[in-house]
Coordinates of C-alpha atoms and ligand atoms in Angstrom, one line a residue:
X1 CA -68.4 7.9 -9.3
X2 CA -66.5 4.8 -10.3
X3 CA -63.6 7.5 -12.9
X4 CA -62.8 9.3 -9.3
X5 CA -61.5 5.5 -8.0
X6 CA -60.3 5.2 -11.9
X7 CA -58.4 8.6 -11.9
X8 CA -56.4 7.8 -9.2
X9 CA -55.2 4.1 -10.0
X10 CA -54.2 5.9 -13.6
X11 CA -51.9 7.8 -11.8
X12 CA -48.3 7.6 -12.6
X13 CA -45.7 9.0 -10.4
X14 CA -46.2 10.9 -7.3
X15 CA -46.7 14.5 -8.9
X16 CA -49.8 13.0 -11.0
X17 CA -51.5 11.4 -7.6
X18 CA -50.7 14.9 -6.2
X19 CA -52.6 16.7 -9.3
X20 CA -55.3 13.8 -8.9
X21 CA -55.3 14.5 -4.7
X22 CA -56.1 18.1 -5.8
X23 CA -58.7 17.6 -8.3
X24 CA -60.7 15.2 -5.8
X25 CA -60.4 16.3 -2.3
X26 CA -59.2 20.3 -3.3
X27 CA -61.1 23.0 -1.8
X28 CA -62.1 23.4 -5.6
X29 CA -62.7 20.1 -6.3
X30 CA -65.0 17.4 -7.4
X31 CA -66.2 16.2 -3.7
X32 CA -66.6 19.9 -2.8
X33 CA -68.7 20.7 -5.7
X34 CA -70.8 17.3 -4.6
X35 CA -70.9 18.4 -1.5
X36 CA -72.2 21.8 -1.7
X37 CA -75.5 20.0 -3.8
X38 CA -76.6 19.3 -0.3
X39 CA -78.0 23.0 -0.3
X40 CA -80.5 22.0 -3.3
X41 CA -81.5 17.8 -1.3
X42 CA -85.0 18.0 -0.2
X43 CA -84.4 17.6 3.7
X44 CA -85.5 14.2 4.1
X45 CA -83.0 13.0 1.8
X46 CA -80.1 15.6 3.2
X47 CA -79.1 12.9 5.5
X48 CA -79.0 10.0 3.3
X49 CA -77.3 12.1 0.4
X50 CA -74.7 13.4 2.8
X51 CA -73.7 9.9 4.1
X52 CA -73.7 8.8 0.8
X53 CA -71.3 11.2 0.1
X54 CA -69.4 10.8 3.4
X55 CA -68.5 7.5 2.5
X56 CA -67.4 7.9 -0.9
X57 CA -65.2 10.1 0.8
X58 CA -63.8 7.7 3.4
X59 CA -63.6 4.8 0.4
X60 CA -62.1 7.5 -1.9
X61 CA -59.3 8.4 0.8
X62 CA -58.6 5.1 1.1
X63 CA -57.7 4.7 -2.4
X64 CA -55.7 7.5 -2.8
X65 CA -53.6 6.4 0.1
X66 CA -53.0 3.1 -1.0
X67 CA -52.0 4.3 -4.3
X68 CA -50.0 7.2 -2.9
X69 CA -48.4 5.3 -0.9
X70 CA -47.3 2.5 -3.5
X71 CA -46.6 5.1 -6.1
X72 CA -43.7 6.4 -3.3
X73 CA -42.0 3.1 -2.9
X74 CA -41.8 2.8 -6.6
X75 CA -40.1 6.0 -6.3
X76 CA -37.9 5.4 -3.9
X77 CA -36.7 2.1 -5.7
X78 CA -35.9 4.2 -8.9
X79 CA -33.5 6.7 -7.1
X80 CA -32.3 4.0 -5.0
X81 CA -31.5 1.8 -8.0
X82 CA -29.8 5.2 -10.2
X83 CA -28.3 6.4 -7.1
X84 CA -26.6 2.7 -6.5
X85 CA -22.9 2.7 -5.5
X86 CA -21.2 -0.5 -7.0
X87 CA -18.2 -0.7 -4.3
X88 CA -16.4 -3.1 -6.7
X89 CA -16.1 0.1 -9.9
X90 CA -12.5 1.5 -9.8
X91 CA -12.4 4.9 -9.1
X92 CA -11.8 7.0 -11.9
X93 CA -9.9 9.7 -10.1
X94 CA -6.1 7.7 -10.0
X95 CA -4.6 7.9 -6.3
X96 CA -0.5 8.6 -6.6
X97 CA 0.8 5.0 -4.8
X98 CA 4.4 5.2 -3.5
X99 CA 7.0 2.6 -3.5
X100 CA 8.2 1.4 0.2
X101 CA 11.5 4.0 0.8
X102 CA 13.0 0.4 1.7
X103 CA 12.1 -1.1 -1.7
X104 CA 13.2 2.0 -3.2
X105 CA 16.2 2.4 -2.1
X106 CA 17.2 -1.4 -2.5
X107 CA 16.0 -0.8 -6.2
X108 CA 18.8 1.7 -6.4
X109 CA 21.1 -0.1 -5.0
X110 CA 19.9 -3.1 -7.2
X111 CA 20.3 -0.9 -10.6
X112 CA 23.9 0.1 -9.8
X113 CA 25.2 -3.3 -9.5
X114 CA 23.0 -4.5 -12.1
X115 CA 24.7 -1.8 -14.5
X116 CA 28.1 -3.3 -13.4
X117 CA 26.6 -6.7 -14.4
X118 CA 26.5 -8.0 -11.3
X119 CA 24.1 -10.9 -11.6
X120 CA 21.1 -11.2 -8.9
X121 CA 21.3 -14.4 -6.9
X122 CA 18.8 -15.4 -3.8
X123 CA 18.4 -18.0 -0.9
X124 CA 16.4 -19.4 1.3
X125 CA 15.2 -17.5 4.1
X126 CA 15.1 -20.6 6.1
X127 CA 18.7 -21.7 6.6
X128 CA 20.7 -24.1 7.8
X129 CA 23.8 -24.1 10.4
X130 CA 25.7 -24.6 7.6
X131 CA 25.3 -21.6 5.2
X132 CA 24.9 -19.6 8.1
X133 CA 27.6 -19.7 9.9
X134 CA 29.9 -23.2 9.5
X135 CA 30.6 -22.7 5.8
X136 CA 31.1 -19.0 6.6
X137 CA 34.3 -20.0 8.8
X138 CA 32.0 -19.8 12.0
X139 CA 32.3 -23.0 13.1
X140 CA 30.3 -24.0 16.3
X141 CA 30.8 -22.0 19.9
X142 CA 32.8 -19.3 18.0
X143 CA 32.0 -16.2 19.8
X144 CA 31.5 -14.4 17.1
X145 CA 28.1 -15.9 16.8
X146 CA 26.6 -13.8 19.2
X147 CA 27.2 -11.5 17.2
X148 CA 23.6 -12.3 15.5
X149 CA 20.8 -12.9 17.6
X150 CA 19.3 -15.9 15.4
X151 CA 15.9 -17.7 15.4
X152 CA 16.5 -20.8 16.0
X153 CA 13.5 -23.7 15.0
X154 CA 14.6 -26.1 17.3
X155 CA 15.7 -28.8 14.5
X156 CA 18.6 -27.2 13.4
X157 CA 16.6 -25.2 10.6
X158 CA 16.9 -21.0 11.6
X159 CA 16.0 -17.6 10.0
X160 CA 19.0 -16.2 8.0
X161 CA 20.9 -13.8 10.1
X162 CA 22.6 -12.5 7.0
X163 CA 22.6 -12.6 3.3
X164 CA 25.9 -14.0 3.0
X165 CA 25.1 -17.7 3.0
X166 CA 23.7 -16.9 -0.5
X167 CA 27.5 -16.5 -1.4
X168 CA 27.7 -20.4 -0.3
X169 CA 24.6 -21.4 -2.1
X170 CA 25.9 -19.4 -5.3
X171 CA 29.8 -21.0 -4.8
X172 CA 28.3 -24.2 -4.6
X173 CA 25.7 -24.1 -7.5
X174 CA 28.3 -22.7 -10.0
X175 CA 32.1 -22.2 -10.5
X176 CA 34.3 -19.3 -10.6
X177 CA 34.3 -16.3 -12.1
X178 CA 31.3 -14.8 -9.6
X179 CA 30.2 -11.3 -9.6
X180 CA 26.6 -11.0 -7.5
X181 CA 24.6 -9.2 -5.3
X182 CA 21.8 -11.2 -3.3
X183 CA 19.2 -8.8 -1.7
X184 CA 16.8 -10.0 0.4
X185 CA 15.3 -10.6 4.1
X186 CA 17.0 -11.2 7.0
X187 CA 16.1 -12.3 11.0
X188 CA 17.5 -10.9 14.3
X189 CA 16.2 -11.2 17.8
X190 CA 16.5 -7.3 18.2
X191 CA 14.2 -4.7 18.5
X192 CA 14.5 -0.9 19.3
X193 CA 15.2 2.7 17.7
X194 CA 17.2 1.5 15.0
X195 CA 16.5 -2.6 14.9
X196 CA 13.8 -4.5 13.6
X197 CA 13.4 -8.3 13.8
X198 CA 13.3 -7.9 10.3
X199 CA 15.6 -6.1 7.8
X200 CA 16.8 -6.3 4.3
X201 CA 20.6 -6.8 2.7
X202 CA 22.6 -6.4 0.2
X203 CA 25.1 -9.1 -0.4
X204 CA 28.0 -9.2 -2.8
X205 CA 30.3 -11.3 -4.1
X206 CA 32.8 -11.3 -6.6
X207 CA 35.2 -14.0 -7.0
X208 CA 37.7 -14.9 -10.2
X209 CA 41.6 -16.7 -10.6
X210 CA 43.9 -15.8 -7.7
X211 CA 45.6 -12.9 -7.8
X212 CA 42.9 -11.3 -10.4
X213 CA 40.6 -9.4 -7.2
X214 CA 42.2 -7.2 -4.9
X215 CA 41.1 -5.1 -2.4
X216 CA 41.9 -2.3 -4.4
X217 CA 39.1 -3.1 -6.8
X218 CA 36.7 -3.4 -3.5
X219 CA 37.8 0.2 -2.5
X220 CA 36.9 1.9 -6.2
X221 CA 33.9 -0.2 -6.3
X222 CA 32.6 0.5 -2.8
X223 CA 34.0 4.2 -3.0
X224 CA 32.2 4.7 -6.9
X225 CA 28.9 3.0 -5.2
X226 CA 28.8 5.2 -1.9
X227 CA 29.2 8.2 -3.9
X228 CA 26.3 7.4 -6.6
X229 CA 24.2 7.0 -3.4
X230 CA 25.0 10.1 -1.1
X231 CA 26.5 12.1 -3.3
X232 CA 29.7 14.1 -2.7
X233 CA 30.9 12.3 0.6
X234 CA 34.1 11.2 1.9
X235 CA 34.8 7.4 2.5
X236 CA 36.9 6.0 5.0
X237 CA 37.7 2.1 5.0
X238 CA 38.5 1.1 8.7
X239 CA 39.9 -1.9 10.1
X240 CA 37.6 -4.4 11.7
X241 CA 36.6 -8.4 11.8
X242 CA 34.4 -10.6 10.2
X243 CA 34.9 -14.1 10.0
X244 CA 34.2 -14.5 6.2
X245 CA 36.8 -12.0 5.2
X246 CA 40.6 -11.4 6.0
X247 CA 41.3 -8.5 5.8
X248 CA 37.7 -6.9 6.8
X249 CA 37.1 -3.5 7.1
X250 CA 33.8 -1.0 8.1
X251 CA 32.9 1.6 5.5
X252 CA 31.9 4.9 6.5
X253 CA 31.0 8.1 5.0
X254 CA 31.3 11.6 6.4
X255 CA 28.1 12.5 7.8
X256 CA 25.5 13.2 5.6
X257 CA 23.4 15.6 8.0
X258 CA 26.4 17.6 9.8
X259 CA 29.2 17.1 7.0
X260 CA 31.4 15.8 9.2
X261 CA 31.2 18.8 12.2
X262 CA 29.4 15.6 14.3
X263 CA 25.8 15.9 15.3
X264 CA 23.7 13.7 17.2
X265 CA 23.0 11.3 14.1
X266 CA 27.0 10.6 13.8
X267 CA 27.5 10.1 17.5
X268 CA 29.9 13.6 17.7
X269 CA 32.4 11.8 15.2
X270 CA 31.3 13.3 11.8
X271 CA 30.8 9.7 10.2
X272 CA 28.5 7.0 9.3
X273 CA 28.8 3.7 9.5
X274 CA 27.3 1.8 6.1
X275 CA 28.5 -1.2 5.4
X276 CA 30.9 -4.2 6.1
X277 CA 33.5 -5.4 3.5
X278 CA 36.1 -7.3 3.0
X279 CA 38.7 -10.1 0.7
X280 CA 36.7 -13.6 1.4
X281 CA 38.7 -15.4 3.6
X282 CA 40.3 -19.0 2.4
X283 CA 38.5 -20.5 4.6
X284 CA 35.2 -20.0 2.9
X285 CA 36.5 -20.8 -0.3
X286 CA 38.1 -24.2 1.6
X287 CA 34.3 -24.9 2.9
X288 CA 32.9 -24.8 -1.1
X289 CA 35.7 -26.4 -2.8
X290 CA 37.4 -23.4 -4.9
X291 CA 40.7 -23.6 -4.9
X292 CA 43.2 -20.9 -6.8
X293 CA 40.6 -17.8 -6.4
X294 CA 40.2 -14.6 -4.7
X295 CA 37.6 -12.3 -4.1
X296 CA 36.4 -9.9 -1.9
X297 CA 32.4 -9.6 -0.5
X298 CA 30.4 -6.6 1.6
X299 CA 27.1 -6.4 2.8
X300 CA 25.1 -3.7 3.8
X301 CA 21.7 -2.9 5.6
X302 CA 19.1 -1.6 3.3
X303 CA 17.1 0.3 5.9
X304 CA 19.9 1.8 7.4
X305 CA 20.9 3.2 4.0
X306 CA 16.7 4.3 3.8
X307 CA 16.7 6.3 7.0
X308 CA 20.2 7.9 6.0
X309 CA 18.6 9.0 2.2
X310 CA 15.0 9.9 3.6
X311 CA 16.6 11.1 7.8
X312 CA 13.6 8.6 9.0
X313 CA 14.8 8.8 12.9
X314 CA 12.7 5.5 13.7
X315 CA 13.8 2.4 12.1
X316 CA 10.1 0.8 13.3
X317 CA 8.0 3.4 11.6
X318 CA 9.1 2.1 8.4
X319 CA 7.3 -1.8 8.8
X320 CA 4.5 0.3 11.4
X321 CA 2.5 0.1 7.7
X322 CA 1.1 3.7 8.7
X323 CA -0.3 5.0 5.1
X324 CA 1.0 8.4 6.4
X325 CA 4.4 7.1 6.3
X326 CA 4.0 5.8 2.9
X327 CA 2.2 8.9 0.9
X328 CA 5.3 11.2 1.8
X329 CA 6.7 9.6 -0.6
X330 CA 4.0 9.4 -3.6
Ligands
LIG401 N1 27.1 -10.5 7.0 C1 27.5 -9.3 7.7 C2 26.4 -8.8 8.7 O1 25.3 -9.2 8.5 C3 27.8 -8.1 6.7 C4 29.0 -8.4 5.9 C5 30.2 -7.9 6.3 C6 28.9 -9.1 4.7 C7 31.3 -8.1 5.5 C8 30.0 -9.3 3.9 C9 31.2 -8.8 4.4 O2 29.9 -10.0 2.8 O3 32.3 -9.0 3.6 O4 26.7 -8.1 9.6

């Protein structure tokens, strides 16, 4: 009987045992067939004989289970090892990413300056009083510093309110003719619907012999610039303060979502505010050592000019870094 235990260690895979399983222990099979030789024993030897076969049986079962029950792990290790996910394989199938609208739209406004060679100039983040505010005629305790709720670090170091001090780091590193923009992160203690501690700007500066920058060429560039971004609008240039720049003036344009029949997003008045401008005041050019120049500057708020293009109403969804927000724009 020693090729029944021999059978079943030959066995293969699962389905062979199975076949084997059948051949053996089947209603059909080879210890049925032994076991129906009992008939033709002598009866003395019956009991012998079937105990005999009884525990050929048991020792044979045994076997088979043992074998069975390696032959499945084996089995299982085979799928398990073709069925393996490696977690680290790119997918094939190529998700659709999106720019940031914010990144987008300072790309934008990044190409159209570029295209009027506007160079790209940056800063620190981390400023000092003095680009901040001193060399940007605010001197110390002038009101108009509350203007910007600043971080302050305690040692006179503070996050930049603005972009502008990169038009003192750029006046300082290099001499006249300047035309720039300087985009980048800025810092407010301010938080609500349309505030975020942190925001983006777009600086610029342009700067060349007196007499050879006027406002005029602010108004055409400004006006040329507002247009490539919203389209056909009307632009106003209003009267207003800034210490850097004398005479200053607010941009707007007519309201993009009402055309100018005032709506909720205009405040009932039919226009948008998008940006400060103005001819750089002498003093600023005093503070860097320029002397015989004009020039004018204007910064703008990136988001703001986002949520206008895209009508986000909630200036914090845009840095909430929901994916949702995100893939409306792949
Ligand atoms: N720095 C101003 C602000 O953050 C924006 C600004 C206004 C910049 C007028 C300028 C300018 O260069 O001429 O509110």
């Amino acid at each position: 009987m020693q090729e029944l235990y021999e059978k079943i260690e030959r066995a293969e895979s699962v389905e062979a045992l199975e076949a084997v399983r059948v051949e053996i222990f089947g209603k059909k099979g080879i210890l049925a067939a032994e076991f129906a030789k009992m008939k033709s024993v002598p009866p003395e030897e019956k009991k012998a004989f079937a105990q005999g076969l009884n525990e050929l049986k048991t020792k044979l079962q045994h076997t088979f289970d043992e074998k069975m029950a390696t032959l499945k792990r084996k089995a299982l290790e085979e799928k398990m090892q073709s069925e393996a996910l490696d977690v680290a394989l790119y997918d094939t199938i190529a998700h659709k990413g999106a720019l940031h609208p914010v990144m987008e739209t300072m790309d934008r406004i990044i190409d159209y300056f570029v295209s009027l060679n506007f160079a790209i100039e940056e800063g620190p983040l981390v400023e000092d009083d003095f680009h901040n505010f001193e060399a940007l005629n605010l001197p110390k305790y002038h009101p108009a510093r509350d203007m910007q709720d600043t971080f302050y670090f305690g040692d006179g170091r503070l996050l930049r309110t603005h972009t502008s001090p990169v038009q003192i780091h750029t006046m300082l590193r290099q001499k006249p003719p300047i035309r720039m923009i300087a985009p980048g992160a800025v810092f407010r203690r301010d938080y609500d619907l349309t505030h975020t501690p942190m925001f983006h700007q777009v600086e610029a500066l342009v700067v060349d012999e007196e007499g050879k920058v006027s406002f005029a060429h602010l108004k055409s560039v400004l006006t040329d610039f507002l247009h490539y971004m919203f389209g056909d609008v009307a632009v106003r240039f209003r009267p207003s303060f800034f210490p850097f720049t004398e005479p200053s003036a607010e941009v707007d344009i007519s309201c993009i979502f009402c055309e100018g029949e005032g709506c909720r997003v205009c405040s009932h008045t039919g226009w948008l505010e998008v940006l400060g401008c103005g001819l750089v005041d002498p003093n600023v050019f005093h503070a860097v050592g320029y002397e015989n120049v004009s020039g004018y500057a204007f910064g703008l708020g990136v988001e703001r000019f986002a949520m206008l293009l895209h009508r986000i109403p909630d200036l914090r969804s845009l840095f909430e870094g929901d994916i949702r927000l995100l893939e409306q724009f792949a």
